[in-house]
Amino acid sequence: MSAPKRPTGLSPRRSARRIWAIFSKELAQLRRDRMTFGMVIMIPLIQLILFGYAINTNVRDIPVAVVDQSQTGISRTLIQIVQATQVVKVTERLPTPEAAEEAIKAARVRAALIIPADVDGRLARSSSIGLGTPASTDEETSRPVAQWIVDGSDTMIASAIKSLRAMPLTEVFRKAPNRSTPTFEVSLFYNPEQRTAVNIVPGLVGMILTMTMIMFTSAAIVRERERGNMEMLINTPVKSMELMIGKIIPYIFIGLIQTAIILGLGNVLFNVPMGARMLDLFVGTLLFIGSSLSLGLVLSTLAQSQLQATQMTIFVLLPSILLSGFAFPYEGMPVIAQYIAEVLPATHFMRMIRGFVLRDAGLAELHKDALWLAGFLVIGLTLAALRFKKRLD
Amino acid sequence: MGETVITARGMTKSFKGFKAVDGMNLTIERGMIYGFLGPNGCGKTTAMRMLTGLLTPSAGTVEVLGMSVPRDAEALKYHIGYMTQAFSLYGDLTVMENLKFMAEIYGIEPSAQKGRIAELLERYELTELSDRFAGKMSGGQRQRLALAAAVLHEPQLLFLDEPTSAVDPESRRHFWEQLFDLCDAGTSIVVSTHFMDEAERCHRIAIMEAGQVRADGRPQDLMNAMGASVVELEGPTLREIRRKLLTVEGIVSAAQLGARLRVLVSKSISDPVAFLTGRAETAGATLIEQVRPNLEDVFVTSTGEGRQ
Ligand SMILES: Nc1ncnc2c1ncn2[C@@H]1O[C@H](COP(=O)(O)OP(=O)(O)OP(=O)(O)O)[C@@H](O)[C@H]1O
Ligand SMILES: [Mg+2]
C-alpha cells in the first residue's frame, strides 16, 4: 500500500486553516460556556456603573462634629458658612474638645471644628476678613479664628478639610472679600469641571481588559490539559504558534466588545467624551488586547492548573491597578515603582487611552507606548510558543 | 509483509529513577495487529507515548515508519493515528464538530472533508449521533468517535491504547471486526489490552510486566511453546486440593474455573496426568485430564510468581 501523501513542510495556507480550526473550536466552546460568556458582558457593565458612580475623589459631606464654646451669633454664622461649602456636614454638637476627640476615635465623625469662646474678638482682628493688612510679625492678628481637629488617616479627607483653611469669612460681615492678586493663574484643560468619571472611565477600559484578557488566556492552555484534551492535541500536526494565535483571536473580539461597552456607556451615563481619534483608539486598544492576551498565554504555559492560572492573573492584575496610573498618579510614585509600571502593558495603555479620549492626542504623539505594546505582543507570543512543548515530559 | 513499521531497541523511560519501561525491544511488521498485553501499570501507555513521540525515551532508539523518534515526531504525525486511553476529544463539541476540527487540523482538503466525514459516520454508526455532544455520549459511542477521529486522516499506523475497556462484549467483537477491516485496507495497528480474548485476536503480541517484555510472538506459537502443561481436575474438594497442590514442586499455578481446577504443571515433568493422579494431594479428584493451553496460561507462566 502506498502512503497517502500529506504535506509536512511549511505552508501558509495550511497554517491558516489550522489557526481557523483552533479559532472556531475556541469560539464554539466559549459560546457554550454560558457563565463565561455572561461575564464578558457583565464585568464591564457592572464595573463601569460601580466605578462611575461610587468612586469620587471630589469629597463631599464629610461628617464632622462642632464644639461651640462661644455660642454667639458669630459662631453660628461661622458654622453655617462651613456647612455651605458642602465639604462637611455637621452631624454632632459636642460640649468639649475631649468629647470631640472621642467622637473621632469612635469614627462617628472624621473631624471636629472647635470654636473658641473669644471667637468674636479673634474674628474682628483676623486678616482673613480683610479689614487691613497686618504686619507679618503681629502675633495677635495672625491667630486663626477657630481650629479643626482631623482624623488624618485618610489623606483624601484630610486634604479636603485642609482646603477649608483659607476659607473666606467675608460673609460674616457682609463685606467684599480682600481680593489679593494670586501668584499664579491656573487654567484647567481637558477636564475643566474636574469630574472624576472623565479620568476613571478610560482607565477602566485598561483595568477590565487586563483582568478579562489575561484571565481568559491564562486558562487557555492549562484547560486543555485539565480536561484531558492535551494528549490528543499534541499528537496532531498543529504547530505551537498556530495554537497560540488561534487561541487568542476570539478574545480579541471580546476585548473590542468590552471596550465598546465601557466607552459607549461611559459616554451615555457619565458624559465622558470618546474623542475624535477613533482609528488611533482602535489600533491602540488592539495592541493592548494583543499584549494582554499574549501575557496570559505565557502564564498559561507556566501554570499547572486553572487555579494557579487565576492566581497568576491576580499577581499581574494588582500592580496593573495600583501602579499603572489608574488608581494613583504615575508621577507621584517612587522611581522603582515607575520602573515596574513601565513593564506592565496597562501603564502604556492607560497613557494612550487617556491621550486619545481626553486630550485628542494621537498615535504619533504616543508612538513610544504603542511600540512597547507591539513589542510586548510579539515577544509574549513567541515566548509562549517556545515554552509550549508538544511533549508530555 | 516483511517490512517493519516499528523498531525499538532498548527503549527505556524513567520517571525520577523509576523505570516505567525498561529496555524494551520491538520489531513490528507492516500490516499486522500487534498487541501489548499486560496488567495495570506495566508500561503499555508509556511505551505507546514513546512510539508516538509524545514522551522522550530516557535511553534506547526508536524508529517508526523509517523516521527517528522523537527527532522526526512532527513529520510522523501525519502518518500515525493515536486513540488515547482516556477519551481526549472535546466533550463540549458535537460529534460533527470534533471530526471537522480534526479534518481541518490534518489539512484534509475542504472538497474531500464532507465525503470523508460522512463515510466515517456511516462506518462507525455515528450518523444519527452527529449533533450529539461528545461528553454526553455512552462509553461505546465515544469509543467509536475516538476511532473515527484517529483514522480520519488515513494513517498508515494506528495506536490504540486500551480501546475497549469501556465497551460491552458485543460491541467489542464488532470493534475488532472493524480493526481487521482497517488492517485489511493496509493499516498497521498497535493495540494495548489486558483482556486475554483480545490479545488472542492479535497477529502478534508482547506480554509485558514491570516495564519489560516477558514474551512475544504469535499467540498460537506462544501457547505451543509454553513452558508448562495444562491439566484440569474435577471433584468435590477442589479448594482443598488447590491449597495442597500449590506447595508441590513442579506446580506452576492452580486456579479454579467454575467446577474445574486448572493446574499448570512444569514442562520438566514429562507425564503431568500420571504425576498428579498418583499423589496424595489430589485425593478426591474425580477426573484428571490434560487440556490445550490458552493465552491466560501463557500469561501466568511468563509473568509474576509463575515466571520460569
Ligand atoms: N508521568 C509519570 N510520572 C511518574 N510516573 C509515571 C508517569 N506516567 C506513568 N508513570 C508510572 O509508570 C508506570 C507505567 O504506567 P503506564 O501508564 O504506562 O501503565 P499502563 O500499562 O498503561 O497501565 P494501565 O493498564 O493501568 O493503563 C506506572 O507505575 C505509572 O505509575
Ligand atoms: Mg495505560
Short mmCIF file of C-alpha atoms in Angstrom, two decimals, chain A residues 100-390:
data_model
loop_
_atom_site.label_atom_id
_atom_site.label_comp_id
_atom_site.label_asym_id
_atom_site.label_seq_id
_atom_site.Cartn_x
_atom_site.Cartn_y
_atom_site.Cartn_z
CA ALA A 100 -14.80 65.66 70.02
CA GLU A 101 -11.60 63.61 70.13
CA GLU A 102 -13.61 60.67 71.44
CA ALA A 103 -16.09 61.03 68.60
CA ILE A 104 -13.25 60.96 66.06
CA LYS A 105 -11.69 57.94 67.71
CA ALA A 106 -15.02 56.12 67.59
CA ALA A 107 -15.29 57.02 63.87
CA ARG A 108 -18.65 58.76 64.41
CA VAL A 109 -17.13 61.82 62.74
CA ARG A 110 -14.00 62.39 60.65
CA ALA A 111 -13.16 65.81 62.06
CA ALA A 112 -14.27 68.39 64.60
CA LEU A 113 -14.45 72.18 64.44
CA ILE A 114 -13.51 73.82 67.76
CA ILE A 115 -14.78 77.40 68.05
CA PRO A 116 -13.10 79.15 71.00
CA ALA A 117 -15.02 81.36 73.46
CA ASP A 118 -13.30 84.52 72.17
CA VAL A 119 -14.17 83.91 68.52
CA ASP A 120 -15.74 87.37 68.19
CA GLY A 121 -12.56 89.15 69.16
CA ARG A 122 -10.34 86.91 67.03
CA LEU A 123 -12.56 87.43 64.06
CA ALA A 124 -12.53 91.19 64.39
CA ARG A 125 -8.76 91.25 64.24
CA SER A 126 -8.40 88.47 61.69
CA SER A 127 -6.71 89.26 58.43
CA SER A 128 -8.95 86.76 56.73
CA ILE A 129 -11.76 89.29 56.95
CA GLY A 130 -9.60 91.76 55.16
CA LEU A 131 -10.05 94.80 57.35
CA GLY A 132 -6.44 95.68 56.81
CA THR A 133 -3.12 94.06 56.14
CA PRO A 134 -1.47 93.08 59.41
CA ALA A 135 2.23 93.25 59.99
CA SER A 136 3.69 89.81 59.40
CA THR A 137 5.08 89.57 62.92
CA ASP A 138 1.89 90.59 64.63
CA GLU A 139 1.06 87.54 66.73
CA GLU A 140 -2.25 88.88 67.93
CA THR A 141 -3.77 89.31 64.47
CA SER A 142 -2.30 86.18 62.90
CA ARG A 143 -4.12 83.88 65.31
CA PRO A 144 -6.69 81.75 63.44
CA VAL A 145 -10.36 82.18 64.17
CA ALA A 146 -11.08 78.56 65.08
CA GLN A 147 -9.46 75.11 64.99
CA TRP A 148 -10.11 71.85 63.10
CA ILE A 149 -9.01 68.56 64.57
CA VAL A 150 -8.97 65.95 61.81
CA ASP A 151 -8.66 62.19 61.51
CA GLY A 152 -5.68 62.38 59.18
CA SER A 153 -5.53 58.66 58.34
CA ASP A 154 -7.39 59.12 55.07
CA THR A 155 -5.28 61.66 53.20
CA MET A 156 -8.06 62.47 50.78
CA ILE A 157 -10.42 63.54 53.57
CA ALA A 158 -7.63 65.36 55.40
CA SER A 159 -6.74 67.43 52.36
CA ALA A 160 -10.41 68.23 51.73
CA ILE A 161 -10.64 69.73 55.21
CA LYS A 162 -7.26 71.37 54.86
CA SER A 163 -8.68 73.14 51.84
CA LEU A 164 -11.06 74.91 54.24
CA ARG A 165 -8.10 76.52 56.00
CA ALA A 166 -8.13 79.59 53.80
CA MET A 167 -11.92 79.78 53.52
CA PRO A 168 -13.02 83.43 53.12
CA LEU A 169 -15.14 84.66 56.02
CA THR A 170 -16.41 87.85 54.46
CA GLU A 171 -19.97 86.54 54.71
CA VAL A 172 -19.87 87.14 58.43
CA PHE A 173 -19.67 90.87 57.99
CA ARG A 174 -21.29 91.04 54.57
CA LYS A 175 -18.21 92.78 53.28
CA ALA A 176 -16.47 92.45 49.99
CA PRO A 177 -13.55 89.98 50.27
CA ASN A 178 -9.99 91.10 50.29
CA ARG A 179 -9.15 90.23 46.70
CA SER A 180 -5.44 89.96 46.77
CA THR A 181 -3.82 89.16 43.41
CA PRO A 182 -2.99 85.39 43.10
CA THR A 183 0.58 84.48 42.32
CA PHE A 184 -0.48 82.03 39.60
CA GLU A 185 -3.36 81.83 37.31
CA VAL A 186 -4.50 78.24 36.72
CA SER A 187 -6.38 77.16 33.59
CA LEU A 188 -7.72 73.60 33.60
CA PHE A 189 -7.52 71.90 30.23
CA TYR A 190 -9.31 68.68 29.18
CA ASN A 191 -11.44 68.22 32.29
CA PRO A 192 -12.38 71.75 33.32
CA GLU A 193 -15.27 70.69 35.59
CA GLN A 194 -12.89 68.31 37.38
CA ARG A 195 -15.25 65.32 37.13
CA THR A 196 -13.65 62.11 38.35
CA ALA A 197 -15.53 59.94 35.83
CA VAL A 198 -13.73 61.62 32.96
CA ASN A 199 -10.45 60.21 34.23
CA ILE A 200 -11.82 56.93 35.62
CA VAL A 201 -13.81 55.59 32.66
CA PRO A 202 -10.98 55.42 30.09
CA GLY A 203 -8.76 53.95 32.81
CA LEU A 204 -11.43 51.39 33.50
CA VAL A 205 -11.06 50.07 29.94
CA GLY A 206 -7.44 49.29 30.80
CA MET A 207 -8.36 47.58 34.06
CA ILE A 208 -11.20 45.46 32.69
CA LEU A 209 -9.16 44.40 29.67
CA THR A 210 -6.17 43.50 31.85
CA MET A 211 -8.39 41.39 34.04
CA THR A 212 -10.52 39.58 31.46
CA MET A 213 -7.92 39.19 28.72
CA ILE A 214 -5.23 37.73 30.97
CA MET A 215 -7.76 35.60 32.82
CA PHE A 216 -9.20 34.04 29.66
CA THR A 217 -5.92 33.13 28.03
CA SER A 218 -4.08 32.17 31.20
CA ALA A 219 -6.56 29.31 31.43
CA ALA A 220 -6.46 28.53 27.70
CA ILE A 221 -3.61 26.03 27.57
CA VAL A 222 -3.93 24.62 31.04
CA ARG A 223 -7.62 23.92 30.43
CA GLU A 224 -6.74 21.60 27.54
CA ARG A 225 -4.52 19.75 29.96
CA GLU A 226 -7.04 19.62 32.82
CA ARG A 227 -9.86 18.42 30.59
CA GLY A 228 -7.65 15.69 29.12
CA ASN A 229 -7.54 17.04 25.55
CA MET A 230 -3.82 17.75 25.55
CA GLU A 231 -2.61 14.26 24.61
CA MET A 232 -4.84 14.28 21.53
CA LEU A 233 -3.98 17.86 20.61
CA ILE A 234 -0.21 17.44 20.73
CA ASN A 235 -0.47 14.29 18.65
CA THR A 236 -1.89 16.33 15.76
CA PRO A 237 0.31 18.30 13.33
CA VAL A 238 -0.79 21.66 14.81
CA LYS A 239 2.20 23.95 15.44
CA SER A 240 2.70 25.79 18.72
CA MET A 241 2.42 29.21 17.14
CA GLU A 242 -0.75 28.25 15.27
CA LEU A 243 -2.27 27.05 18.51
CA MET A 244 -1.34 30.29 20.29
CA ILE A 245 -2.70 32.54 17.56
CA GLY A 246 -5.88 30.51 17.13
CA LYS A 247 -6.50 30.72 20.84
CA ILE A 248 -6.18 34.48 21.17
CA ILE A 249 -8.23 35.60 18.15
CA PRO A 250 -11.68 35.03 19.73
CA TYR A 251 -10.65 37.08 22.72
CA ILE A 252 -9.54 39.99 20.56
CA PHE A 253 -13.17 40.37 19.51
CA ILE A 254 -14.32 40.06 23.09
CA GLY A 255 -11.85 42.73 24.17
CA LEU A 256 -13.13 45.09 21.49
CA ILE A 257 -16.74 44.46 22.55
CA GLN A 258 -15.83 45.21 26.16
CA THR A 259 -14.06 48.41 25.18
CA ALA A 260 -17.11 49.49 23.18
CA ILE A 261 -19.40 48.80 26.13
CA ILE A 262 -17.31 50.81 28.58
CA LEU A 263 -16.63 53.80 26.36
CA GLY A 264 -20.13 53.84 24.87
CA LEU A 265 -21.89 53.58 28.19
CA GLY A 266 -19.39 55.94 29.79
CA ASN A 267 -20.38 58.45 27.17
CA VAL A 268 -24.11 57.97 27.74
CA LEU A 269 -24.12 57.71 31.54
CA PHE A 270 -21.23 59.91 32.59
CA ASN A 271 -20.83 62.14 29.59
CA VAL A 272 -17.23 61.05 29.13
CA PRO A 273 -16.03 62.13 25.70
CA MET A 274 -14.99 59.40 23.22
CA GLY A 275 -12.64 61.72 21.43
CA ALA A 276 -12.29 62.12 17.70
CA ARG A 277 -9.33 59.74 17.39
CA MET A 278 -11.30 56.61 16.59
CA LEU A 279 -8.67 54.91 14.45
CA ASP A 280 -5.88 55.63 16.94
CA LEU A 281 -8.12 54.36 19.71
CA PHE A 282 -8.88 51.19 17.75
CA VAL A 283 -5.24 50.45 16.96
CA GLY A 284 -4.08 51.27 20.50
CA THR A 285 -6.75 49.08 22.05
CA LEU A 286 -5.93 46.26 19.66
CA LEU A 287 -2.27 46.44 20.65
CA PHE A 288 -3.14 46.39 24.33
CA ILE A 289 -5.59 43.49 23.94
CA GLY A 290 -2.93 41.58 22.00
CA SER A 291 -0.22 42.15 24.56
CA SER A 292 -2.51 41.23 27.49
CA LEU A 293 -3.56 38.05 25.69
CA SER A 294 0.00 37.03 24.94
CA LEU A 295 0.95 37.68 28.57
CA GLY A 296 -1.94 35.42 29.55
CA LEU A 297 -0.65 32.71 27.22
CA VAL A 298 2.80 32.87 28.77
CA LEU A 299 1.20 32.46 32.20
CA SER A 300 -0.81 29.57 30.83
CA THR A 301 2.32 27.70 29.80
CA LEU A 302 3.66 28.21 33.34
CA ALA A 303 0.53 27.19 35.24
CA GLN A 304 -0.09 23.58 36.22
CA SER A 305 -3.79 24.10 36.96
CA GLN A 306 -6.54 26.59 36.28
CA LEU A 307 -6.36 27.70 39.92
CA GLN A 308 -2.69 28.56 39.50
CA ALA A 309 -3.55 30.43 36.32
CA THR A 310 -6.08 32.52 38.24
CA GLN A 311 -3.56 33.26 40.98
CA MET A 312 -1.01 34.42 38.42
CA THR A 313 -3.65 36.64 36.80
CA ILE A 314 -4.21 38.37 40.13
CA PHE A 315 -0.46 38.70 40.58
CA VAL A 316 -0.37 40.77 37.38
CA LEU A 317 -3.70 42.48 37.94
CA LEU A 318 -2.86 44.10 41.30
CA PRO A 319 0.20 46.06 40.14
CA SER A 320 -1.71 46.93 36.98
CA ILE A 321 -4.40 48.58 39.10
CA LEU A 322 -2.08 50.20 41.61
CA LEU A 323 0.92 51.23 39.51
CA SER A 324 -0.43 51.89 36.03
CA GLY A 325 -1.72 55.35 36.88
CA PHE A 326 -5.28 54.10 37.21
CA ALA A 327 -5.50 54.49 40.97
CA PHE A 328 -2.68 56.97 41.69
CA PRO A 329 -0.83 59.43 39.51
CA TYR A 330 2.20 57.77 37.93
CA GLU A 331 4.34 60.85 38.57
CA GLY A 332 3.85 60.65 42.33
CA MET A 333 5.26 57.13 42.60
CA PRO A 334 8.83 56.31 43.65
CA VAL A 335 11.23 55.64 40.78
CA ILE A 336 11.33 51.90 41.49
CA ALA A 337 7.55 51.66 41.22
CA GLN A 338 7.72 53.63 37.99
CA TYR A 339 10.16 51.11 36.54
CA ILE A 340 7.82 48.27 37.44
CA ALA A 341 4.91 50.21 36.00
CA GLU A 342 6.79 50.70 32.71
CA VAL A 343 6.97 46.93 32.25
CA LEU A 344 3.21 46.47 32.58
CA PRO A 345 1.18 46.84 29.38
CA ALA A 346 -1.58 48.53 31.40
CA THR A 347 0.61 51.58 32.14
CA HIS A 348 1.26 52.20 28.46
CA PHE A 349 -2.35 51.68 27.56
CA MET A 350 -3.52 53.98 30.34
CA ARG A 351 -1.36 56.74 28.93
CA MET A 352 -2.55 56.06 25.40
CA ILE A 353 -6.28 55.84 26.01
CA ARG A 354 -6.36 58.93 28.21
CA GLY A 355 -4.43 60.70 25.50
CA PHE A 356 -6.76 59.59 22.71
CA VAL A 357 -10.01 60.08 24.56
CA LEU A 358 -9.33 63.12 26.75
CA ARG A 359 -6.53 65.12 25.17
CA ASP A 360 -7.13 64.49 21.48
CA ALA A 361 -3.62 63.09 21.21
CA GLY A 362 -2.84 60.51 18.51
CA LEU A 363 -0.56 57.55 17.92
CA ALA A 364 2.01 59.98 16.57
CA GLU A 365 2.38 61.63 19.98
CA LEU A 366 2.15 58.35 21.85
CA HIS A 367 4.18 56.15 19.49
CA LYS A 368 6.56 55.04 22.25
CA ASP A 369 3.75 53.39 24.19
CA ALA A 370 2.32 51.86 21.03
CA LEU A 371 5.72 50.42 20.09
CA TRP A 372 6.20 49.00 23.56
CA LEU A 373 2.85 47.19 23.36
CA ALA A 374 3.62 45.87 19.89
CA GLY A 375 6.98 44.56 21.12
CA PHE A 376 5.36 43.03 24.17
CA LEU A 377 2.84 41.26 21.95
CA VAL A 378 5.44 39.74 19.65
CA ILE A 379 7.79 38.70 22.46
CA GLY A 380 4.95 37.27 24.56
CA LEU A 381 3.56 35.23 21.70
CA THR A 382 6.99 33.91 20.74
CA LEU A 383 7.80 33.05 24.34
CA ALA A 384 4.51 31.21 24.79
CA ALA A 385 5.00 29.28 21.55
CA LEU A 386 8.57 28.37 22.51
CA ARG A 387 7.58 27.37 26.01
CA PHE A 388 4.72 25.20 24.77
CA LYS A 389 6.22 21.80 24.07
CA LYS A 390 4.38 19.17 22.14
#
